[in-house]
Short mmCIF file of C-alpha atoms in Angstrom, two decimals:
data_model
loop_
_atom_site.label_atom_id
_atom_site.label_comp_id
_atom_site.label_asym_id
_atom_site.label_seq_id
_atom_site.Cartn_x
_atom_site.Cartn_y
_atom_site.Cartn_z
CA MET A 265 -45.09 24.48 105.80
CA ILE A 266 -48.57 23.84 106.74
CA GLY A 267 -51.76 21.90 105.17
CA ASP A 268 -53.26 18.55 104.34
CA ALA A 269 -50.29 15.89 103.25
CA SER A 270 -52.32 15.32 99.71
CA THR A 271 -52.04 19.27 99.07
CA VAL A 272 -48.35 19.84 99.75
CA ALA A 273 -47.42 16.50 97.91
CA ARG A 274 -49.00 17.71 94.75
CA LEU A 275 -47.45 21.24 95.29
CA GLU A 276 -44.46 19.75 95.29
CA LYS A 277 -44.46 18.15 92.34
CA ASP A 278 -46.11 20.60 90.14
CA PRO A 279 -44.79 23.84 89.99
CA LYS A 280 -47.24 25.61 88.01
CA TYR A 281 -50.21 24.33 90.25
CA PHE A 282 -47.95 25.95 93.44
CA ILE A 283 -47.37 29.02 91.28
CA GLU A 284 -50.82 30.15 90.00
CA THR A 285 -52.57 28.92 93.02
CA PHE A 286 -50.30 30.15 95.69
CA LEU A 287 -48.78 32.95 94.69
CA TRP A 288 -49.99 36.44 94.17
CA VAL A 289 -49.07 39.54 92.23
CA VAL A 290 -49.90 42.81 92.11
CA ASP A 291 -51.09 43.92 88.57
CA LYS A 292 -50.95 46.83 86.33
CA ASN A 293 -53.94 48.85 88.39
CA ARG A 294 -52.57 48.40 91.60
CA LYS A 295 -54.44 45.48 92.83
CA LYS A 296 -53.24 41.97 94.42
CA VAL A 297 -54.41 39.43 92.13
CA PRO A 298 -53.17 35.54 91.40
CA LEU A 299 -49.95 35.14 89.84
CA ILE A 300 -52.01 32.86 86.45
CA LEU A 301 -49.43 32.39 83.89
CA ASN A 302 -50.26 34.45 80.95
CA PRO A 303 -49.79 32.71 77.50
CA PRO A 304 -45.99 33.74 76.80
CA GLN A 305 -45.09 32.64 80.16
CA ALA A 306 -47.35 29.19 79.90
CA ALA A 307 -45.77 28.57 76.47
CA TYR A 308 -41.93 28.95 78.34
CA TYR A 309 -43.29 26.80 80.83
CA LYS A 310 -44.03 23.92 78.80
CA LEU A 311 -40.77 24.12 76.46
CA ARG A 312 -37.88 25.52 79.43
CA THR A 313 -34.79 23.08 79.84
CA LYS A 314 -32.12 23.35 82.08
CA ASN A 315 -30.00 25.80 79.82
CA ASP A 316 -32.89 28.58 78.20
CA LEU A 317 -31.96 31.97 76.29
CA ILE A 318 -35.06 33.90 76.48
CA LEU A 319 -35.01 36.70 74.05
CA LYS A 320 -38.77 38.93 74.55
CA SER A 321 -40.42 41.92 74.36
CA ARG A 322 -40.72 43.89 77.55
CA LYS A 323 -42.70 43.51 80.24
CA GLU A 324 -44.11 40.29 79.20
CA GLY A 325 -43.45 38.91 83.02
CA PHE A 326 -40.33 36.15 82.62
CA SER A 327 -38.54 37.18 85.67
CA THR A 328 -41.44 37.24 87.88
CA LEU A 329 -42.17 33.33 86.59
CA ILE A 330 -38.54 32.06 86.52
CA GLU A 331 -38.02 33.96 90.10
CA ALA A 332 -41.35 32.19 91.01
CA LEU A 333 -39.93 28.58 90.17
CA PHE A 334 -37.17 29.17 92.06
CA LEU A 335 -38.49 30.18 94.72
CA HIS A 336 -40.57 26.69 94.68
CA ALA A 337 -37.40 25.46 94.19
CA CYS A 338 -36.09 26.75 97.56
CA LEU A 339 -39.09 25.74 99.58
CA PHE A 340 -39.44 21.94 98.07
CA GLY A 341 -36.11 21.18 97.19
CA ARG A 342 -32.80 20.63 98.93
CA ASN A 343 -29.73 22.37 99.34
CA GLU A 344 -30.23 25.01 96.63
CA ASN A 345 -28.07 27.98 95.94
CA VAL A 346 -30.37 30.19 93.40
CA VAL A 347 -29.05 33.41 92.14
CA THR A 348 -31.09 35.83 90.46
CA MET A 349 -29.27 38.76 88.94
CA SER A 350 -30.49 42.15 87.53
CA HIS A 351 -28.17 45.07 85.19
CA THR A 352 -29.22 47.59 87.96
CA ILE A 353 -29.55 48.54 91.40
CA ASP A 354 -32.62 49.96 90.45
CA ASP A 355 -33.82 46.24 89.05
CA THR A 356 -32.53 44.35 91.71
CA VAL A 357 -34.77 45.79 94.59
CA ILE A 358 -37.68 45.39 92.15
CA HIS A 359 -36.40 41.89 92.15
CA LEU A 360 -35.65 41.41 95.64
CA ASP A 361 -39.32 42.79 96.60
CA ARG A 362 -41.39 40.67 94.34
CA VAL A 363 -39.62 37.44 95.71
CA LYS A 364 -40.32 38.76 99.30
CA PHE A 365 -44.24 39.95 98.57
CA PHE A 366 -44.22 36.09 97.25
CA LEU A 367 -43.12 34.91 100.66
CA ASP A 368 -45.00 37.07 102.58
CA THR A 369 -48.69 36.40 100.86
CA MET A 370 -48.01 33.03 99.31
CA GLY A 371 -51.35 30.69 100.17
CA ILE A 372 -55.15 30.79 99.65
CA ASP A 373 -57.89 31.61 102.65
CA ASN A 374 -58.15 28.47 104.89
CA PHE A 375 -55.15 27.27 103.60
CA PRO A 376 -52.20 29.38 104.40
CA LEU A 377 -48.41 28.80 103.54
CA ASP A 378 -45.91 29.13 106.09
CA CYS A 379 -41.95 28.42 106.42
CA GLU A 380 -39.42 29.19 108.42
CA ILE A 381 -37.64 32.33 107.27
CA ASP A 382 -33.56 32.44 108.54
CA LYS A 383 -33.10 36.00 107.68
CA ALA A 384 -34.17 38.23 104.78
CA ASN A 385 -31.73 40.97 103.93
CA GLN A 386 -31.02 43.37 101.06
CA ARG A 387 -29.31 40.53 99.52
CA GLU A 388 -30.50 36.66 100.47
CA ILE A 389 -33.13 35.13 102.01
CA SER A 390 -32.04 31.70 104.04
CA PHE A 391 -34.26 28.56 104.29
CA PRO A 392 -33.42 26.39 106.98
CA ASN A 393 -35.84 23.76 106.24
CA THR A 394 -34.47 23.03 103.24
CA ASN A 395 -30.80 23.87 103.76
CA SER A 396 -31.31 26.36 100.17
CA ARG A 397 -30.96 30.29 100.16
CA TYR A 398 -32.17 32.22 97.29
CA TRP A 399 -29.20 35.59 96.56
CA ILE A 400 -30.45 39.02 94.66
CA GLY A 401 -28.23 41.23 93.48
CA THR A 402 -26.68 43.16 91.04
CA ALA A 403 -24.26 41.76 88.41
CA GLY A 404 -20.91 42.58 89.33
CA SER A 405 -21.55 42.19 92.93
CA ARG A 406 -18.22 40.38 94.73
CA ALA A 407 -21.13 38.89 96.83
CA PHE A 408 -23.11 36.56 94.57
CA GLY A 409 -24.14 33.12 96.13
CA ARG A 410 -21.76 33.92 99.06
CA GLY A 411 -19.02 31.75 97.71
CA ARG A 412 -21.02 28.44 97.86
CA ASP A 413 -21.87 26.60 94.31
CA VAL A 414 -24.32 28.02 92.40
CA THR A 415 -27.67 25.60 91.51
CA ARG A 416 -30.21 28.00 89.74
CA LEU A 417 -28.70 31.13 87.78
CA HIS A 418 -31.34 33.90 86.83
CA CYS A 419 -29.85 36.23 84.60
CA SER A 420 -32.09 39.27 84.19
CA GLU A 421 -31.58 41.13 80.90
CA ILE A 422 -28.22 39.48 80.60
CA ALA A 423 -27.73 41.85 77.12
CA HIS A 424 -27.59 45.25 79.42
CA TYR A 425 -24.74 43.99 81.76
CA GLU A 426 -22.06 47.21 81.54
CA ASN A 427 -19.58 44.84 82.37
CA GLN A 428 -20.05 41.13 80.39
CA SER A 429 -17.27 39.59 81.74
CA VAL A 430 -19.31 38.89 84.83
CA LEU A 431 -21.09 36.73 83.28
CA THR A 432 -17.78 34.28 82.97
CA GLY A 433 -17.38 34.13 86.63
CA VAL A 434 -20.93 33.39 87.40
CA MET A 435 -20.93 30.68 84.73
CA GLU A 436 -17.97 28.96 86.43
CA ALA A 437 -19.50 28.68 89.68
CA CYS A 438 -23.02 26.87 88.60
CA VAL A 439 -22.51 23.09 89.70
CA PRO A 440 -22.85 20.52 86.66
CA GLY A 441 -26.41 20.09 85.62
CA ALA A 442 -27.47 23.85 87.22
CA THR A 443 -30.17 25.52 85.72
CA GLN A 444 -29.05 28.51 84.20
CA VAL A 445 -31.95 31.27 82.71
CA PHE A 446 -30.74 33.90 80.47
CA GLU A 447 -33.72 36.66 79.67
CA THR A 448 -33.69 39.67 78.01
CA THR A 449 -34.60 42.41 75.43
CA ALA A 450 -31.52 42.71 72.52
CA ASN A 451 -29.09 44.67 72.93
CA GLY A 452 -26.99 44.96 69.46
CA VAL A 453 -24.86 42.25 68.73
CA ALA A 454 -21.38 42.56 70.37
CA GLU A 455 -22.27 41.17 73.99
CA MET A 456 -22.02 37.62 75.13
CA PHE A 457 -26.19 37.03 74.89
CA HIS A 458 -26.05 37.07 70.83
CA ARG A 459 -23.12 34.90 70.72
CA LEU A 460 -24.40 32.32 72.74
CA TRP A 461 -28.01 32.60 70.88
CA MET A 462 -26.58 32.18 67.25
CA GLU A 463 -24.21 29.59 68.21
CA ALA A 464 -27.18 27.84 69.68
CA GLY A 465 -29.03 28.22 66.10
CA ASP A 466 -25.73 27.07 64.70
CA LYS A 467 -25.59 23.15 63.69
CA ASN A 468 -21.95 23.29 63.60
CA VAL A 469 -21.77 24.40 66.85
CA ARG A 470 -22.48 21.46 69.92
CA SER A 471 -24.05 24.38 72.33
CA PRO A 472 -26.35 22.94 75.44
CA TRP A 473 -28.60 26.13 75.06
CA LYS A 474 -31.84 26.29 73.85
CA ARG A 475 -33.67 29.30 72.06
CA HIS A 476 -37.12 30.93 73.02
CA PHE A 477 -38.10 33.95 71.34
CA PHE A 478 -41.69 35.98 72.44
CA ALA A 479 -42.83 38.82 70.27
CA TRP A 480 -44.55 41.93 71.28
CA HIS A 481 -47.50 40.42 69.35
CA HIS A 482 -47.71 37.13 71.94
CA ASP A 483 -48.82 39.75 74.73
CA PRO A 484 -52.60 38.95 74.51
CA SER A 485 -52.53 42.42 76.75
CA ASN A 486 -50.59 44.40 73.79
CA GLU A 487 -53.97 45.35 71.87
CA LEU A 488 -55.94 48.95 71.60
CA ASP A 489 -59.19 50.03 70.14
CA PRO A 490 -58.58 51.35 67.06
CA PRO A 491 -60.49 54.35 65.17
CA PRO A 492 -62.54 53.65 61.85
CA ASN A 493 -60.02 55.86 60.13
CA TYR A 494 -56.50 54.29 61.19
CA LYS A 495 -55.14 52.57 58.26
CA ASP A 496 -55.30 55.84 56.83
CA PHE A 497 -51.69 56.34 59.15
CA MET A 498 -50.21 52.73 58.49
CA THR A 499 -47.09 52.57 56.82
CA PRO A 500 -45.51 49.98 54.97
CA GLU A 501 -43.97 48.46 57.93
CA HIS A 502 -46.58 48.61 59.01
CA ARG A 503 -49.00 46.90 56.64
CA ARG A 504 -46.05 44.02 56.16
CA ILE A 505 -45.89 43.08 60.09
CA LYS A 506 -49.71 42.68 60.25
CA LYS A 507 -50.08 40.63 57.15
CA GLN A 508 -47.05 38.65 57.70
CA PHE A 509 -48.19 37.36 61.21
CA SER A 510 -51.97 37.57 60.96
CA LEU A 511 -52.47 40.40 63.40
CA SER A 512 -56.12 41.92 64.35
CA ASP A 513 -56.93 45.32 63.96
CA ARG A 514 -56.19 46.02 67.49
CA LYS A 515 -53.06 44.47 67.66
CA ILE A 516 -51.22 46.30 64.70
CA TYR A 517 -52.70 49.78 66.38
CA TRP A 518 -51.35 48.84 69.68
CA PHE A 519 -47.98 48.49 67.97
CA MET A 520 -48.65 51.92 65.93
CA GLN A 521 -49.67 53.62 69.20
CA LYS A 522 -46.42 52.22 70.97
CA GLN A 523 -43.86 53.36 68.34
CA ALA A 524 -45.69 56.75 68.03
CA SER A 525 -45.15 57.45 71.70
CA MET A 526 -40.92 56.05 71.31
CA VAL A 527 -38.94 58.69 71.59
CA GLU A 528 -36.17 56.49 70.06
CA LYS A 529 -38.26 55.43 67.39
CA GLU A 530 -35.59 53.30 65.85
CA LYS A 531 -35.06 51.05 69.28
CA MET A 532 -38.81 49.59 68.50
CA PRO A 533 -37.38 46.24 67.20
CA GLN A 534 -35.20 46.25 69.96
CA GLU A 535 -37.80 46.47 72.81
CA TYR A 536 -40.93 45.20 70.92
CA PRO A 537 -39.63 43.05 67.93
CA SER A 538 -42.02 41.29 65.57
CA HIS A 539 -39.07 38.25 65.13
CA TRP A 540 -35.68 37.79 66.39
CA GLU A 541 -34.01 38.59 63.54
CA GLU A 542 -34.58 42.32 64.08
CA ALA A 543 -34.50 42.24 67.71
CA PHE A 544 -30.61 42.44 67.60
CA LEU A 545 -30.15 46.42 66.85
CA SER A 546 -26.71 47.06 64.73
CA SER A 547 -24.68 49.76 65.67
CA GLY A 548 -24.44 50.60 62.18
CA SER A 549 -26.86 50.19 59.14
CA HIS A 550 -27.68 46.74 57.72
CA VAL A 551 -26.31 46.10 54.27
CA PHE A 552 -28.55 43.42 53.71
CA ASP A 553 -32.74 43.55 53.23
CA VAL A 554 -33.57 42.23 56.86
CA PRO A 555 -37.13 41.74 55.91
CA ALA A 556 -36.13 39.68 52.86
CA LEU A 557 -33.47 38.01 55.08
CA VAL A 558 -36.15 37.07 57.63
CA SER A 559 -38.72 35.59 54.76
CA MET A 560 -35.54 33.40 53.54
CA SER A 561 -34.74 32.21 56.74
CA LYS A 562 -38.07 30.71 57.28
CA LEU A 563 -37.36 28.68 54.32
CA CYS A 564 -34.10 27.13 55.76
CA GLN A 565 -34.02 23.38 56.25
CA PRO A 566 -32.31 20.88 58.49
CA PRO A 567 -29.14 19.52 56.07
CA VAL A 568 -29.98 16.46 54.17
CA GLU A 569 -26.50 14.98 54.80
CA VAL A 570 -23.45 16.26 57.36
CA GLY A 571 -19.80 14.11 57.13
CA PHE A 572 -17.08 14.51 55.16
CA VAL A 573 -16.25 14.02 51.16
CA ASP A 574 -14.58 10.58 50.69
CA ASP A 575 -12.67 10.55 47.66
CA ASP A 576 -10.44 7.10 46.82
CA GLY A 577 -9.19 8.51 42.80
CA ARG A 578 -11.86 6.37 41.69
CA THR A 579 -15.38 7.65 42.94
CA VAL A 580 -16.41 10.62 45.29
CA GLN A 581 -19.19 10.36 47.92
CA VAL A 582 -19.99 12.03 51.54
CA ARG A 583 -19.72 9.81 54.43
CA PRO A 584 -21.78 10.96 57.00
CA ASP A 585 -20.39 12.06 60.26
CA PRO A 586 -22.16 14.62 62.33
CA ALA A 587 -19.05 15.54 64.05
CA GLU A 588 -18.03 16.95 60.12
CA ARG A 589 -18.33 20.42 58.41
CA PHE A 590 -19.68 19.75 55.19
CA SER A 591 -23.41 20.22 55.19
CA VAL A 592 -25.40 18.91 52.40
CA TRP A 593 -28.93 19.95 50.90
CA LYS A 594 -28.64 18.84 47.68
CA HIS A 595 -26.74 16.46 46.05
CA PRO A 596 -25.39 16.62 42.60
CA ARG A 597 -28.16 15.96 39.91
CA GLN A 598 -27.42 14.94 36.21
CA GLY A 599 -26.68 17.69 33.87
CA ARG A 600 -26.55 20.51 36.28
CA LYS A 601 -23.32 22.48 36.65
CA TYR A 602 -21.83 23.75 40.01
CA LEU A 603 -19.14 26.18 41.92
CA VAL A 604 -17.79 26.30 44.82
CA ALA A 605 -16.24 29.42 46.13
CA ALA A 606 -14.48 30.12 48.67
CA ASP A 607 -13.20 32.27 51.46
CA VAL A 608 -9.86 31.47 53.18
CA ALA A 609 -8.47 31.92 56.73
CA GLU A 610 -5.62 30.85 58.33
CA GLY A 611 -7.07 27.98 60.02
CA VAL A 612 -5.44 28.70 63.83
CA GLU A 613 -7.46 28.34 66.66
CA GLY A 614 -9.59 31.43 67.98
CA GLY A 615 -9.43 32.71 64.13
CA ASP A 616 -11.46 33.12 61.38
CA TYR A 617 -13.29 29.97 59.64
CA SER A 618 -12.24 28.62 56.20
CA VAL A 619 -15.74 28.52 54.04
CA ALA A 620 -17.09 27.01 51.19
CA GLN A 621 -20.14 27.77 49.31
CA VAL A 622 -21.67 25.72 47.01
CA ILE A 623 -24.02 27.09 44.19
CA ASP A 624 -25.93 25.52 41.45
CA ARG A 625 -25.34 27.59 38.54
CA ALA A 626 -28.43 27.36 36.79
CA SER A 627 -30.79 27.90 39.91
CA TRP A 628 -28.56 30.24 42.16
CA GLU A 629 -29.18 27.58 45.29
CA GLN A 630 -27.01 27.08 47.38
CA VAL A 631 -26.71 23.21 48.23
CA ALA A 632 -24.08 22.68 50.08
CA VAL A 633 -21.33 24.46 52.32
CA TRP A 634 -18.14 23.80 54.06
CA HIS A 635 -17.48 25.60 57.81
CA GLY A 636 -14.28 25.26 59.46
CA ARG A 637 -11.25 26.26 60.72
CA ILE A 638 -7.92 24.32 59.04
CA ASP A 639 -4.85 24.50 57.81
CA PRO A 640 -5.28 26.74 53.73
CA GLY A 641 -3.15 23.74 51.95
CA THR A 642 -5.43 20.91 53.22
CA PHE A 643 -8.56 23.45 53.10
CA GLY A 644 -7.28 23.05 48.86
CA LYS A 645 -7.64 19.24 49.45
CA ILE A 646 -10.90 19.89 50.74
CA LEU A 647 -12.29 21.62 47.54
CA CYS A 648 -10.73 19.38 45.53
CA ASP A 649 -13.16 16.65 46.34
CA ILE A 650 -15.88 18.61 46.86
CA GLY A 651 -15.39 19.79 43.35
CA TYR A 652 -15.51 15.89 42.31
CA TYR A 653 -18.55 15.34 44.17
CA TYR A 654 -20.35 18.10 42.37
CA HIS A 655 -19.49 17.17 39.13
CA ASN A 656 -16.12 18.61 38.48
CA ALA A 657 -17.59 21.99 39.48
CA ILE A 658 -15.41 25.22 38.78
CA LEU A 659 -13.71 26.50 41.88
CA ILE A 660 -12.94 29.79 42.80
CA PRO A 661 -11.02 30.17 46.07
CA GLU A 662 -9.55 33.74 46.55
CA SER A 663 -6.13 34.00 45.44
CA ASN A 664 -4.55 36.62 48.28
CA ASN A 665 -3.51 35.60 51.78
CA HIS A 666 -3.90 32.34 52.90
CA GLY A 667 -5.75 31.58 49.79
CA TRP A 668 -2.12 31.35 47.60
CA ALA A 669 -1.41 27.83 49.77
CA THR A 670 -4.92 26.64 49.06
CA LEU A 671 -4.31 27.81 45.54
CA GLU A 672 -1.03 25.51 45.23
CA ARG A 673 -2.43 22.76 46.69
CA ILE A 674 -5.34 22.56 44.35
CA ALA A 675 -2.72 22.85 41.66
CA ASN A 676 -0.73 20.17 43.11
CA GLU A 677 -3.82 17.93 42.94
CA GLU A 678 -4.40 18.73 39.22
CA TYR A 679 -8.15 19.69 39.38
CA PRO A 680 -9.05 20.22 36.07
CA HIS A 681 -11.49 22.98 36.54
CA VAL A 682 -10.16 26.47 38.91
CA LEU A 683 -11.26 29.84 37.88
CA ASN A 684 -8.87 32.63 36.09
CA SER A 685 -9.85 35.97 36.65
CA ALA A 686 -10.11 36.85 32.78
CA GLU A 687 -12.95 34.30 33.20
CA LEU A 688 -14.32 37.36 35.25
CA TRP A 689 -12.73 40.59 33.45
CA PRO A 690 -11.62 39.59 29.96
CA SER A 691 -9.29 43.00 29.56
CA GLU A 692 -6.96 41.18 32.32
CA LYS A 693 -5.55 38.98 29.00
CA ASN A 694 -4.00 35.97 30.76
CA GLY A 695 -5.42 36.88 34.02
CA ARG A 696 -4.78 34.75 36.80
CA PRO A 697 -6.09 31.77 39.08
CA GLY A 698 -8.40 32.62 41.75
CA PHE A 699 -10.55 35.28 42.71
CA PRO A 700 -8.80 38.12 43.92
CA THR A 701 -10.38 40.26 46.87
CA ASN A 702 -9.21 43.72 47.21
CA GLU A 703 -11.15 47.29 48.55
CA LYS A 704 -12.53 47.21 44.69
CA THR A 705 -14.04 43.79 44.00
CA ARG A 706 -14.75 43.25 47.94
CA ASN A 707 -17.52 46.33 47.12
CA MET A 708 -18.42 44.56 43.69
CA ILE A 709 -19.28 41.23 45.17
CA ILE A 710 -20.98 42.62 48.72
CA THR A 711 -23.65 44.57 46.13
CA ALA A 712 -24.02 41.82 43.72
CA LEU A 713 -24.85 39.87 46.90
CA ARG A 714 -26.88 42.41 48.29
CA ASN A 715 -28.93 42.86 44.79
CA ALA A 716 -29.64 39.22 44.78
CA VAL A 717 -30.94 39.17 48.12
CA THR A 718 -33.18 42.31 47.66
CA GLU A 719 -34.07 40.86 44.22
CA ARG A 720 -34.98 37.08 45.88
CA THR A 721 -32.64 35.21 42.90
CA LEU A 722 -30.82 33.70 44.93
CA TYR A 723 -31.94 30.76 47.22
CA ILE A 724 -30.28 30.34 50.64
CA ASN A 725 -30.72 26.72 52.48
CA ASP A 726 -28.23 27.60 55.56
CA ASP A 727 -29.61 29.75 58.05
CA SER A 728 -26.33 29.92 59.39
CA THR A 729 -25.24 32.09 56.24
CA ILE A 730 -28.98 33.97 56.50
CA GLY A 731 -27.02 34.20 60.44
CA GLU A 732 -24.39 36.47 59.40
CA MET A 733 -25.67 38.27 56.75
CA MET A 734 -27.84 39.69 59.73
CA SER A 735 -25.06 41.17 61.62
CA PHE A 736 -23.18 42.35 58.61
CA ILE A 737 -22.92 46.16 58.71
CA ARG A 738 -22.03 49.09 57.31
CA THR A 739 -20.44 51.47 60.13
CA ASP A 740 -19.98 54.72 60.50
CA SER A 741 -16.90 54.95 58.14
CA GLY A 742 -19.00 53.74 55.46
CA LYS A 743 -16.70 49.91 55.94
CA MET A 744 -18.83 47.06 55.00
CA GLU A 745 -17.97 44.31 57.50
CA ALA A 746 -19.55 41.99 60.28
CA GLN A 747 -20.07 43.95 63.34
CA GLU A 748 -17.92 43.58 66.38
CA GLY A 749 -17.79 40.05 68.09
CA SER A 750 -19.58 38.40 64.58
CA HIS A 751 -18.14 36.68 61.26
CA ASP A 752 -18.25 37.26 58.24
CA ASP A 753 -16.95 34.12 56.38
CA ARG A 754 -19.89 32.59 55.12
CA VAL A 755 -21.08 35.97 53.91
CA MET A 756 -17.84 36.48 51.93
CA SER A 757 -17.78 33.10 50.04
CA LEU A 758 -21.06 34.04 48.90
CA ALA A 759 -20.81 36.78 47.74
CA ILE A 760 -17.72 35.84 45.67
CA GLY A 761 -20.22 32.65 44.16
CA CYS A 762 -23.07 35.26 43.82
CA TYR A 763 -20.47 37.83 41.84
CA SER A 764 -19.27 35.03 39.82
CA LEU A 765 -23.14 33.83 38.84
CA LYS A 766 -23.34 37.04 37.22
CA HIS A 767 -20.44 37.00 34.88
CA LEU A 768 -19.80 33.73 34.25
CA SER A 769 -21.49 31.93 31.14
CA VAL A 770 -23.34 28.68 32.49
CA GLU A 771 -22.96 27.02 28.86
CA GLU A 772 -19.25 27.71 28.67
CA THR A 773 -17.41 24.31 27.30
CA TYR A 774 -15.31 22.14 29.53
CA ASP A 775 -14.83 18.46 29.69
CA PRO A 776 -16.75 17.71 33.21
CA ARG A 777 -14.52 14.28 33.05
CA ALA A 778 -11.53 16.12 31.79
CA LYS A 779 -8.69 14.65 33.44
CA THR A 780 -10.31 12.39 36.23
CA LYS A 781 -12.13 9.36 36.06
CA ARG A 782 -14.20 9.88 39.45
CA ASN A 783 -18.03 9.48 39.97
CA SER A 784 -19.93 10.93 42.53
CA LEU A 785 -21.60 8.64 44.79
CA ILE A 786 -25.16 9.66 45.88
CA THR A 787 -26.22 6.73 48.17
CA VAL A 788 -24.25 7.64 51.57
CA GLY A 789 -26.39 6.99 54.05
CA SER A 790 -29.47 5.91 52.94
CA ALA A 791 -29.40 9.50 51.79
CA VAL A 792 -31.97 10.36 48.57
CA PRO A 793 -31.64 13.23 46.47
CA PRO A 794 -34.53 15.73 47.00
CA PRO A 795 -36.46 15.74 43.66
CA PRO A 796 -35.61 19.39 41.58
CA ARG A 797 -37.67 22.24 42.76
#
């Protein structure tokens, strides 16, 4: 490296200064220009971490920025082993040519930058002065990293890798504390990037990843001058997007023209998403109204309490513990009645989750959620504890498969208020405890939930529940279920609760203190119940 010492010192300490002052790119007009960060690039630069997931619209320049940052590490760091992987050979050539162009052209008049490069072959560039290497190749190549520990990993268009299992190997090759950046346009929900993205947004999962989303309208170049009568051709979708994101006429007209030019117009949300939820196109059609879910997700807030319900036989209270699985948005309120709808799983590692949804029966607001893997019998005790806490709420666990073990435990605990199916369907006469989930009732409860979302009569506080609803689809065979790689336990428990809300009378008569002297204690963790909506 040549130049005065103060400038070199600044180059080392300030990657943005290095990039914008000394690196060059070829722009859309095929002219050599300085690499000045555009707004999406600048926003990511400020927010970047060691483990980043970037979900983006097309052609926003994130690969360029990441490769410039990694080149800076090779030039000014020590012992870096950097890897950039792409999903096709053609894209690999583009990435490699870009880094080589950086090296061939870096510097400015009267201050050229030079570095000793050991060799530059088809895949690897070596920097002997810093004992660093930069390998650029195609996902699945056996040669990546030359068998050395990877210190910085960039996976470009990761959602489109044909063999998703390659990610396991390359991530295992990273040293502890390695910088990892996965950037991509979306590609459905049946791949690793979607799983990592959803886990990063799930408060119940300890994920190291940080999510970054950049919509098409974040790119200032996505604008066109509209003709005077362009609004005559706007669809309701265009009007909704324009209003929701406060877009200018030039912005929305660009979107309209881009959509019109696409051969597969149904892929517009995937290639040029307006919000992250729509980016993950499903292989089937969405069961729930996506715009409604997006609006609901914007109102979600973190829970006011996370912990477990402690029942000493006289008083029940939530004891705070961030490692536990009970999330509370609203504590029980005087004079309110609640129901606890539950989807029961086997509780084995890697299997489905058991979920309990607590809903205010008057306001139809989701006020708490329990989510985890647990023995069905133990889950029955937890449901009793939650029920006591929420003023002897009516418990509605499903009554088939593993639900029988849950119901048996509830009966042994002598909990006073469990749904009898005759309360929903009087023709059953005596009925049976719990909610019978079968093909007929399954369609009924999903329809009830879908209608509640469309009509906005249900208030959902848990963004993880909304996330599951986003990936709940109708397959080609007509079945409504979670798409491959996703779960629907939150969906099904909420659907049971929603159907029951519609068919149970809020004014039903039962003694809220029957068979128990337990009182709900709400002063846990100095938490103060939020005021009524």
